[in-house]
mmCIF file of C-alpha atoms and ligand atoms in Angstrom:
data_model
loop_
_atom_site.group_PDB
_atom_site.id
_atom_site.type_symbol
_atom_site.label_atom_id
_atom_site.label_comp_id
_atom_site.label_asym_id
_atom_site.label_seq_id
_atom_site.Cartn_x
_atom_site.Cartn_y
_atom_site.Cartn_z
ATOM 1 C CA UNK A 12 -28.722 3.803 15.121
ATOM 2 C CA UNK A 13 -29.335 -0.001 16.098
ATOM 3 C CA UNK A 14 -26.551 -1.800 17.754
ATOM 4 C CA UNK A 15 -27.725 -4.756 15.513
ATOM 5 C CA UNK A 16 -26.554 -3.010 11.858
ATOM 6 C CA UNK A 17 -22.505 -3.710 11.761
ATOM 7 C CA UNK A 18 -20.637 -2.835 9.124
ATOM 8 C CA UNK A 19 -18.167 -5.400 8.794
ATOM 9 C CA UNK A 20 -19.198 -8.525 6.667
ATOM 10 C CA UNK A 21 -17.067 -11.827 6.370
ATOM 11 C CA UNK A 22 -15.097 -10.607 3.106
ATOM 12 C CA UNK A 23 -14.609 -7.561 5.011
ATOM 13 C CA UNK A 24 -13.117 -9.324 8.088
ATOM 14 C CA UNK A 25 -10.738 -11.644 5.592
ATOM 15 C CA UNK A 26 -9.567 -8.487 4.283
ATOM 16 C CA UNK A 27 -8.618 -6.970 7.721
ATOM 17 C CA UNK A 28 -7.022 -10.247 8.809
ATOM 18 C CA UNK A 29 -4.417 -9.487 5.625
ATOM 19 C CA UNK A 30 -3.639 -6.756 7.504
ATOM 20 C CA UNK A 31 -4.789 -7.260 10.999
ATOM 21 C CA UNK A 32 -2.165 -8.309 12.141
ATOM 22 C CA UNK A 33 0.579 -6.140 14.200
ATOM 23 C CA UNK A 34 3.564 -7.063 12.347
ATOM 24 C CA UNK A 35 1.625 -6.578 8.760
ATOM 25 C CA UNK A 36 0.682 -2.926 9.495
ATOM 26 C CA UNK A 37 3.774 -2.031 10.837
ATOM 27 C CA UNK A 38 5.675 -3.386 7.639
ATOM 28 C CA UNK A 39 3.135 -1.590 5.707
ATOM 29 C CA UNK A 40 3.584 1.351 7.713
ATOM 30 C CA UNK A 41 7.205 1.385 6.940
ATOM 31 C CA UNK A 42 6.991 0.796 3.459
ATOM 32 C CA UNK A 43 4.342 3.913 2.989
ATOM 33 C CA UNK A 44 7.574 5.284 4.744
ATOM 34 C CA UNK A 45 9.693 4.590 1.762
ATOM 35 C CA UNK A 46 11.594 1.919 3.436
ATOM 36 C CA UNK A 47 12.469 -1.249 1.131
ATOM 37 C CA UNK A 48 15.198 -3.055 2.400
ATOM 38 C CA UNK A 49 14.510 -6.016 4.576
ATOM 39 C CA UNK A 50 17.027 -4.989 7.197
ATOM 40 C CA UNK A 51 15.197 -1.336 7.294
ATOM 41 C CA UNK A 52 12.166 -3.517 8.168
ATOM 42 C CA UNK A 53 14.011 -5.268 10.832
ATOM 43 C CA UNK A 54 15.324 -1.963 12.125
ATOM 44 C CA UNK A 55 12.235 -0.140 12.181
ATOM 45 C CA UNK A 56 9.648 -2.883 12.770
ATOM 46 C CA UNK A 57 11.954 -4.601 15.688
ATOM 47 C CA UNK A 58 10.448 -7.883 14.329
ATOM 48 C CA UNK A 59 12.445 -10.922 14.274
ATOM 49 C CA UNK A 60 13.895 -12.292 11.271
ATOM 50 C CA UNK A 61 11.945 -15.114 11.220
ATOM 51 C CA UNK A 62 8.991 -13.216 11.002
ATOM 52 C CA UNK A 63 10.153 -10.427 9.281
ATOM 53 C CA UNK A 64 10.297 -13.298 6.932
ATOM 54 C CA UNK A 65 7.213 -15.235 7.538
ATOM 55 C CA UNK A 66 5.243 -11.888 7.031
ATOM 56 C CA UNK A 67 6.477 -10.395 4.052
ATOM 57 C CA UNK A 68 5.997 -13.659 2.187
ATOM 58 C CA UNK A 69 2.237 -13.584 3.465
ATOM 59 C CA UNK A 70 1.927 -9.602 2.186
ATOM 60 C CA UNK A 71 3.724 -10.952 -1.009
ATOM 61 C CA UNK A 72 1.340 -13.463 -1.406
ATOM 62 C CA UNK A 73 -1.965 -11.702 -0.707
ATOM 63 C CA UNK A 74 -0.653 -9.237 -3.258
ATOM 64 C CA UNK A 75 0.183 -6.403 -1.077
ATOM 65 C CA UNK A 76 3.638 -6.088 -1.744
ATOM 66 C CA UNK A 77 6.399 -7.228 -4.650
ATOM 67 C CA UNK A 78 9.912 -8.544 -4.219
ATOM 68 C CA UNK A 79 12.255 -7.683 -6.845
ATOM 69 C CA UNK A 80 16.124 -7.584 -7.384
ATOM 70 C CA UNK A 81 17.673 -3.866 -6.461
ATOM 71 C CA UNK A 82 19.620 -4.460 -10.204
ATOM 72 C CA UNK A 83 19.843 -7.128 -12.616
ATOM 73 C CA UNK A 84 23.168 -8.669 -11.082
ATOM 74 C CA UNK A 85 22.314 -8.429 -7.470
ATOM 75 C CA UNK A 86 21.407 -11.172 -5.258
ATOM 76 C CA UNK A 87 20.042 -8.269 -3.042
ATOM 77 C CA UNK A 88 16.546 -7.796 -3.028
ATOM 78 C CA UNK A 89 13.826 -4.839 -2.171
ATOM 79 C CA UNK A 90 9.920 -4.883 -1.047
ATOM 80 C CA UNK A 91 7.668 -2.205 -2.537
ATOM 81 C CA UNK A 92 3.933 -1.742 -2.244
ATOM 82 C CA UNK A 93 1.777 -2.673 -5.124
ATOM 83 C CA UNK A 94 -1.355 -1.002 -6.353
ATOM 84 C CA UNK A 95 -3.543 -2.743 -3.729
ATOM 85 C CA UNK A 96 -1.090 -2.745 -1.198
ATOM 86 C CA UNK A 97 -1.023 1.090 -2.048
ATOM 87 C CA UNK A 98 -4.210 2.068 -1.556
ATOM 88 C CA UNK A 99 -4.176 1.356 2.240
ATOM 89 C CA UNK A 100 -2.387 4.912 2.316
ATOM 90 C CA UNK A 101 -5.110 6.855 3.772
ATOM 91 C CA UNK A 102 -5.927 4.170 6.539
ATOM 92 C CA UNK A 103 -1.794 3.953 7.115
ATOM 93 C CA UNK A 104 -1.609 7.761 7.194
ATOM 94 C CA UNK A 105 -4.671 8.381 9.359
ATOM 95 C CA UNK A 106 -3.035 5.584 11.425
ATOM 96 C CA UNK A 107 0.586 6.926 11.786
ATOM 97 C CA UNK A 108 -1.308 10.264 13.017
ATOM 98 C CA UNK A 109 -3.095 8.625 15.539
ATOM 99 C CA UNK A 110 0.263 7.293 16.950
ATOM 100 C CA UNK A 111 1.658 10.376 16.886
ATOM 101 C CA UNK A 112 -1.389 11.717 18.770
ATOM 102 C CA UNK A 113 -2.453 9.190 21.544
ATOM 103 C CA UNK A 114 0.596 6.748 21.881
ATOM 104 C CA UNK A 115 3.063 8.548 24.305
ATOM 105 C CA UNK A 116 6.315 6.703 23.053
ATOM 106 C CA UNK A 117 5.121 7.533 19.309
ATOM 107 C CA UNK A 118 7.691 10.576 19.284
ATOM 108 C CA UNK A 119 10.835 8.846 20.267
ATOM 109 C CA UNK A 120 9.895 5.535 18.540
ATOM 110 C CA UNK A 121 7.715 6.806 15.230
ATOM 111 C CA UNK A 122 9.016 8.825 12.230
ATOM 112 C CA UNK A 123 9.857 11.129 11.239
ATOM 113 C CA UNK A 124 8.058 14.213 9.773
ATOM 114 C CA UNK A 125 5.897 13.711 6.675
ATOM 115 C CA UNK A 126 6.109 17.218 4.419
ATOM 116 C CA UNK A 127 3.133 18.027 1.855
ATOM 117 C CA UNK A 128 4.776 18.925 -1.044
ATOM 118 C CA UNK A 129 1.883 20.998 -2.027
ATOM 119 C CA UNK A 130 2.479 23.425 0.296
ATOM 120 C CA UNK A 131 5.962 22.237 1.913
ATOM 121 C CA UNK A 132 4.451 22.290 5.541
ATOM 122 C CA UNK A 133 4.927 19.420 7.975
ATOM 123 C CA UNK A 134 1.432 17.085 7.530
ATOM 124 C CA UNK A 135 -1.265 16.992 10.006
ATOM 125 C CA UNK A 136 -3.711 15.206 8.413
ATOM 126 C CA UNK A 137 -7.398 15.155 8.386
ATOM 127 C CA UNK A 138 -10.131 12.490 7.535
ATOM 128 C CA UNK A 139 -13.139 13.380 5.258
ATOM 129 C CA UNK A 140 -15.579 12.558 3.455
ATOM 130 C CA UNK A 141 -14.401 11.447 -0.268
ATOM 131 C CA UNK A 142 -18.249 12.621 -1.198
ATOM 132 C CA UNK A 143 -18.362 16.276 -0.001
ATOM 133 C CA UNK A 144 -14.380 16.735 0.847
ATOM 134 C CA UNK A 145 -15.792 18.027 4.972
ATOM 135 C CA UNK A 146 -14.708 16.338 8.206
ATOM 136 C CA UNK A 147 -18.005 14.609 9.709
ATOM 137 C CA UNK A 148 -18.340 13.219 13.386
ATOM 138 C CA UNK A 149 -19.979 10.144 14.039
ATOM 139 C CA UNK A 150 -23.340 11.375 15.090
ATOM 140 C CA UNK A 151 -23.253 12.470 11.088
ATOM 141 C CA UNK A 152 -23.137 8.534 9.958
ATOM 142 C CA UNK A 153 -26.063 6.692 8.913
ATOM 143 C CA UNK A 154 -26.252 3.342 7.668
ATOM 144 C CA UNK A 155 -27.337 2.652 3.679
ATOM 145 C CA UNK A 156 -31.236 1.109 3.649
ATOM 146 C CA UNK A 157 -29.332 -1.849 2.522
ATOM 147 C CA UNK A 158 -27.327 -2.417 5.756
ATOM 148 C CA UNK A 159 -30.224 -4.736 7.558
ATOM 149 C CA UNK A 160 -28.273 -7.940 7.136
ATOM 150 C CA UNK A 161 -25.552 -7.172 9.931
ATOM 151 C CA UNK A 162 -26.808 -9.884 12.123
ATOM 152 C CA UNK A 163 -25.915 -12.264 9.410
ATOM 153 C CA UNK A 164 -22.680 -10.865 8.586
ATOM 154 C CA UNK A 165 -21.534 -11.003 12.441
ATOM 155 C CA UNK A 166 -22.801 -14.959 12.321
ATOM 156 C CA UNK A 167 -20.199 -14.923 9.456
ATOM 157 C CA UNK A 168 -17.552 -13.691 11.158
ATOM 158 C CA UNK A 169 -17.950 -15.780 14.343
ATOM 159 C CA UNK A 170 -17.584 -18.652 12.400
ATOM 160 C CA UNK A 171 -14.802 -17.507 10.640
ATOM 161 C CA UNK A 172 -13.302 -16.463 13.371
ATOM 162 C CA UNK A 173 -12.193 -20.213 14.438
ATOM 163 C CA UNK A 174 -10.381 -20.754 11.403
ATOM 164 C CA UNK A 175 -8.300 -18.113 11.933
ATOM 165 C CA UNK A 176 -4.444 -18.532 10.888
ATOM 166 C CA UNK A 177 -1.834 -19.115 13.606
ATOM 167 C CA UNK A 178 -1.033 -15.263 14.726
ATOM 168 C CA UNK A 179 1.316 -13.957 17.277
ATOM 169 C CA UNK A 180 0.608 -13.185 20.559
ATOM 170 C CA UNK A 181 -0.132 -9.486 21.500
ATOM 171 C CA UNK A 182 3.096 -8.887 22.991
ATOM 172 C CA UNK A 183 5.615 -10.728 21.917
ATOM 173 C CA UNK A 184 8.939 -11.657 19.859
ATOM 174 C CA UNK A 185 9.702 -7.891 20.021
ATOM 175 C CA UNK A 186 11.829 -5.183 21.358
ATOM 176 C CA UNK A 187 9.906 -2.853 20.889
ATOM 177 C CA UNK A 188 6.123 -3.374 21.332
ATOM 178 C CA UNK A 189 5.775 1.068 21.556
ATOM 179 C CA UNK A 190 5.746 0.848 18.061
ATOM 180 C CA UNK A 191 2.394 -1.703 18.138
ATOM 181 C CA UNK A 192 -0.194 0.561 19.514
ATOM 182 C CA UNK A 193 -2.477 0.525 16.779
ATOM 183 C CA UNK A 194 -2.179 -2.877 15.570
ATOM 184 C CA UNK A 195 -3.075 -4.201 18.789
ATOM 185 C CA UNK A 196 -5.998 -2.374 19.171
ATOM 186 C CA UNK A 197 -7.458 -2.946 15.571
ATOM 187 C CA UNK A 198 -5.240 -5.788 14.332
ATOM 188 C CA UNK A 199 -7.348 -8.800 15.937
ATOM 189 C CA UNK A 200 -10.799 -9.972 14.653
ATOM 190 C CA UNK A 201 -12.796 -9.466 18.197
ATOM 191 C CA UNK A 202 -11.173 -5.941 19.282
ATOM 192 C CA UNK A 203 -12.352 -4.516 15.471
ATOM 193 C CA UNK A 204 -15.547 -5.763 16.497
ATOM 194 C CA UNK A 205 -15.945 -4.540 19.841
ATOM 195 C CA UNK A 206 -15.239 -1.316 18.542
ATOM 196 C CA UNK A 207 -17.489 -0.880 15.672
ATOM 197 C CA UNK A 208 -20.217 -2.398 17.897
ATOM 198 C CA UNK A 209 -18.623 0.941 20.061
ATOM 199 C CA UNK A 210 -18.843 2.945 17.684
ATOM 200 C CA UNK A 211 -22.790 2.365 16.872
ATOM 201 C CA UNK A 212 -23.598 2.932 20.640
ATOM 202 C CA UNK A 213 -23.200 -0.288 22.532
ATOM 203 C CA UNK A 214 -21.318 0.218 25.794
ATOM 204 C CA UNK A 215 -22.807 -2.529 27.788
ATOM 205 C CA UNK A 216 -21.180 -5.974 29.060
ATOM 206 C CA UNK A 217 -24.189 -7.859 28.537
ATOM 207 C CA UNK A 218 -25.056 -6.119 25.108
ATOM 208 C CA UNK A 219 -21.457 -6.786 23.561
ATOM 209 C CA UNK A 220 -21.745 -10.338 25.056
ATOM 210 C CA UNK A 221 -24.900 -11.533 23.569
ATOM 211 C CA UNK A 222 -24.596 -8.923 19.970
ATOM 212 C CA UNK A 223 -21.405 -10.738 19.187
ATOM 213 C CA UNK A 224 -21.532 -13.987 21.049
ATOM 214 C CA UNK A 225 -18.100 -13.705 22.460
ATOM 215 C CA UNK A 226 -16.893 -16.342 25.050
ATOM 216 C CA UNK A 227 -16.385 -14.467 28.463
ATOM 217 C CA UNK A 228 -13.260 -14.830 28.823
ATOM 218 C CA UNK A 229 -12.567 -13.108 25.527
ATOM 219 C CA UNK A 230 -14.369 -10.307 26.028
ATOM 220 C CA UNK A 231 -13.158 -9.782 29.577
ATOM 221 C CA UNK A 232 -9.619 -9.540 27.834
ATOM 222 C CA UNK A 233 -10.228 -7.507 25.189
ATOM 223 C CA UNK A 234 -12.703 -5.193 26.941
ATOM 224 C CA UNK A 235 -9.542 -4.715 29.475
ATOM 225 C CA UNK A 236 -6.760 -4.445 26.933
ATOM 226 C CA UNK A 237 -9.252 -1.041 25.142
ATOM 227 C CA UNK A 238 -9.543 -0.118 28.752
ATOM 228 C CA UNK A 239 -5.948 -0.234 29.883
ATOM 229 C CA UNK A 240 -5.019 1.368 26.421
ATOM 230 C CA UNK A 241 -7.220 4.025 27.045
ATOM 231 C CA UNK A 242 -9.641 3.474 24.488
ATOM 232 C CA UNK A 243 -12.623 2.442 26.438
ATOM 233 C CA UNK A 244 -13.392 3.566 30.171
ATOM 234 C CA UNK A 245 -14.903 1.295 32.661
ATOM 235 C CA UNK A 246 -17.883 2.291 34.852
ATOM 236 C CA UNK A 247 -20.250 0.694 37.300
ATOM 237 C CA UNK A 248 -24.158 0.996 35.736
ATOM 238 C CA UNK A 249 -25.716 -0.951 38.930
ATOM 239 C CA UNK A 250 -24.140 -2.587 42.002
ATOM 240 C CA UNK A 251 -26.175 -5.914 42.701
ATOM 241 C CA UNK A 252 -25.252 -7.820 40.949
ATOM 242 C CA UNK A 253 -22.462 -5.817 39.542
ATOM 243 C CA UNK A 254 -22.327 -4.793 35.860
ATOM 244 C CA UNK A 255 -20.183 -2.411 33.904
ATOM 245 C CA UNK A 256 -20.375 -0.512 30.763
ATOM 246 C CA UNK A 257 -17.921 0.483 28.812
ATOM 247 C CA UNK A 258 -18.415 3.754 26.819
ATOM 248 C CA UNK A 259 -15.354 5.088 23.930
ATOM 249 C CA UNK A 260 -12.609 7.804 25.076
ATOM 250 C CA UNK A 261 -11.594 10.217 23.089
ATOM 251 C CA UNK A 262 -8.892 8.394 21.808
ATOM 252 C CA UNK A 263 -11.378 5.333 21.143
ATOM 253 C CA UNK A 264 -13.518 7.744 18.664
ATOM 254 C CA UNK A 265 -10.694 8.938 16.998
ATOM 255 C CA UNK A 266 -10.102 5.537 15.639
ATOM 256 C CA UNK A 267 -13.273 6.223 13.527
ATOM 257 C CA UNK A 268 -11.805 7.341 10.502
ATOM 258 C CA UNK A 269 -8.941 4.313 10.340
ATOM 259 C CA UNK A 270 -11.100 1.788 10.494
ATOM 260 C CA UNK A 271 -13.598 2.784 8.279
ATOM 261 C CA UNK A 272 -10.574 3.628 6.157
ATOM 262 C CA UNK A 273 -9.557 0.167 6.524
ATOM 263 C CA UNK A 274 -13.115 -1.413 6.053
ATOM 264 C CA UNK A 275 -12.907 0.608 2.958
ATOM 265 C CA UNK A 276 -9.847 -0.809 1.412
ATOM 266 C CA UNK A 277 -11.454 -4.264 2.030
ATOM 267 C CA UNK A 278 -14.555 -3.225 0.286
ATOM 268 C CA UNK A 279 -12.763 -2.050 -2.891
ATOM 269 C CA UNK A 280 -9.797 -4.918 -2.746
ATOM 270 C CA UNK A 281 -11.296 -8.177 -1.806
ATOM 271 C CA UNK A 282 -13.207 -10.087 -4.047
ATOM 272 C CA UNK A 283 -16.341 -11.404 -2.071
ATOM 273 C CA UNK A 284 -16.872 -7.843 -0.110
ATOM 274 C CA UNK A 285 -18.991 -5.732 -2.824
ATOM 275 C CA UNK A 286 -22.858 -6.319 -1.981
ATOM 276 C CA UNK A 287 -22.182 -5.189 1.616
ATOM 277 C CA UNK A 288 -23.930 -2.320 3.368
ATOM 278 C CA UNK A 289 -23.039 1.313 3.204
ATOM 279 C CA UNK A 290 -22.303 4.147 5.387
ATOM 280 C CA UNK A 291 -24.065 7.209 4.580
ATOM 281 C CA UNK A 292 -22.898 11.000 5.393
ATOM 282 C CA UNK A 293 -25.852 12.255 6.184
ATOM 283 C CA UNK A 294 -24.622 15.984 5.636
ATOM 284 C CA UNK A 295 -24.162 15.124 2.235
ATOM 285 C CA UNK A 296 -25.573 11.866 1.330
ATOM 286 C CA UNK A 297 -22.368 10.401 -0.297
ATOM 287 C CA UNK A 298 -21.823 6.962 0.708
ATOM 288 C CA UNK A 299 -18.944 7.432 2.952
ATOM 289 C CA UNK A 300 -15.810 6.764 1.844
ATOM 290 C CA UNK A 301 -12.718 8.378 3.267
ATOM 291 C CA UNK A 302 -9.860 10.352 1.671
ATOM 292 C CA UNK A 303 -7.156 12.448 3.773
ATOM 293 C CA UNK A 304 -6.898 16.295 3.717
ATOM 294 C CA UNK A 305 -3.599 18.510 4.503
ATOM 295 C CA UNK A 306 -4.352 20.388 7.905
ATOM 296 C CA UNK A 307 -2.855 23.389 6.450
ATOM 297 C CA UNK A 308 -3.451 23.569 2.685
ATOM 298 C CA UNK A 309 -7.104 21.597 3.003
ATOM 299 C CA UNK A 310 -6.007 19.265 -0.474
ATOM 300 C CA UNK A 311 -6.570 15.973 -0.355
ATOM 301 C CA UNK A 312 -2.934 14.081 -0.229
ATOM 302 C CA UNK A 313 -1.865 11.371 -2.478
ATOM 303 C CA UNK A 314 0.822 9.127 -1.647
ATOM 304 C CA UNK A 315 2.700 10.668 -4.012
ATOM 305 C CA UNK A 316 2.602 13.882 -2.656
ATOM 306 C CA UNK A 317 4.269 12.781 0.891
ATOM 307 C CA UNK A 318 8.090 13.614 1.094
ATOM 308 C CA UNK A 319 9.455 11.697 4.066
ATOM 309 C CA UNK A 320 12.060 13.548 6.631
ATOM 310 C CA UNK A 321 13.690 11.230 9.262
ATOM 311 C CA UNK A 322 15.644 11.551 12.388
ATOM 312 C CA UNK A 323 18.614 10.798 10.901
ATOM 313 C CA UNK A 324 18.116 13.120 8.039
ATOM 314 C CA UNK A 325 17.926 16.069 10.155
ATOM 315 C CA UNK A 326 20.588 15.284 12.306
ATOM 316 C CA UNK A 327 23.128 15.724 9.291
HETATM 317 ZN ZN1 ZN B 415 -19.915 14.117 2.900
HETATM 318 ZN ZN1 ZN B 416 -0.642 20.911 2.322
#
């Protein structure tokens, strides 16, 4: 496949910054939990109040979640998701798994066990493809004959990308930055990219430097933060002068299925994002879209189809 064909367009990247960003998913994340209350976000999220705050008022106002009263009489308020807040449940899920897989704190700091009430067994659960229902690998991904524009969309998104709203620093303002893993690897415009451009076979300095015409310095940062996470590994190519290339781990592919779960939600949620290109299953020829299987029943799950078991729960 051509490094030059990325799937991410400019609606696409507006749509990921509504969520791209740390404390965002991790709200989101609790509230797929079944959390509600702000001071269960607090708890969980270990963000401050002040952005507690600031951050539920921006998911409020992109439409991701609702504030209402807990009664008619009570000053006391709750956060639920709404419909398009909701359907980032299989990117959430798929992310929460990868957590539990990869991140080494995840089993202290994470909940929790989710049970399939189908079948009432603890959920490990699998990405598909929403066309033929079958786990795919990447090698099985093709882009749509109507993906050829991805050199304009990335020109989009670089100049976009300087207009970006104030966010917080990667660590930061937290007590507990175990619980970021994920957001800090997908939850900032150039690391997404770097990673799809990953993902579609680039692994060179050079290569990601001129495809996405990222100042150095950037790229030396965020090629070293997917390095020192694990995600990418670092090797020498050629000695004089020196050069490096930078191919995925493990763990790097298996955030596959999350973002194209994410890219996904933008797709279907944001306004601007429909005429972009497609990715293809080749085994089946669905356009790929991804819905989340139960590792031991094989049905897809629905969010409401998730009971949640805490810590705390069992320990009564
Ligand atoms: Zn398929
Ligand atoms: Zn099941």
């Amino acid at each position: 496949m051509s490094n030059n064909h990325l799937v991410v367009n400019s609606a696409i990247a507006q749509g990921l910054d509504v969520i791209g960003d740390r404390w965002s998913l991790l709200i989101l994340r609790d509230a797929f939990l079944g959390r509600r209350r702000f001071e269960e976000f607090r708890r969980y999220t270990g963000a401050s109040k002040a952005t507690l705050t600031r951050r539920l008022a921006a998911l409020i106002e992109q439409g991701l979640m609702i504030k209402r009263s807990i009664s008619p009489l009570s000053k006391r308020h709750e956060y639920l998701l709404s419909a398009k807040g909701a359907a980032l449940f299989p990117a959430s899920l798929l992310a929460w798994q990868w957590e539990q897989k990869w991140l080494a704190d995840a089993s202290t700091s994470l909940p929790d066990t989710l049970i399939h009430r189908g079948c009432q067994q603890a959920i490990s659960p699998q990405a598909v493809c929403g066309g033929c229902e079958q786990t795919f690998s990447l090698d099985e991904i093709r882009l749509s004959p109507i993906a050829v524009q991805g050199i304009q969309h990335i020109e989009e998104i670089k100049s976009l990308s300087g207009q970006r709203r104030v966010r917080s620093p990667l660590v930061s303002e937290t007590a507990d930055t175990r619980l970021a893993g994920i957001s800090d690897l997908i939850g900032d415009r150039w690391t997404l990219l770097i990673l799809i451009s990953a993902f579609f076979g680039m692994q060179r300095y050079d290569a990601f430097a001129k495809q996405l015409n990222i100042a150095s310095n950037i790229l030396s940062s965020r090629l070293n933060l997917l390095v020192d996470n694990g995600v990418l590994q670092r090797r020498s190519y050629q000695d004089s002068p020196p050069r490096h290339e930078y191919p995925l781990t493990a763990k790097g592919l298996s955030l596959f299925p999350i973002v194209i779960a994410m890219r996904q939600w933008a797709v279907e949620w944001e306004a601007d994002a429909t005429a972009v290109a497609g990715l293809l299953h080749s085994s089946c020829g669905a356009l790929l879209s991804i819905k989340v299987k139960c590792g031991s029943c094989a049905e897809i799950i629905d969010r409401q189809d998730i009971d949640y078991v805490s810590r705390a729960d069992n320990r009564k």
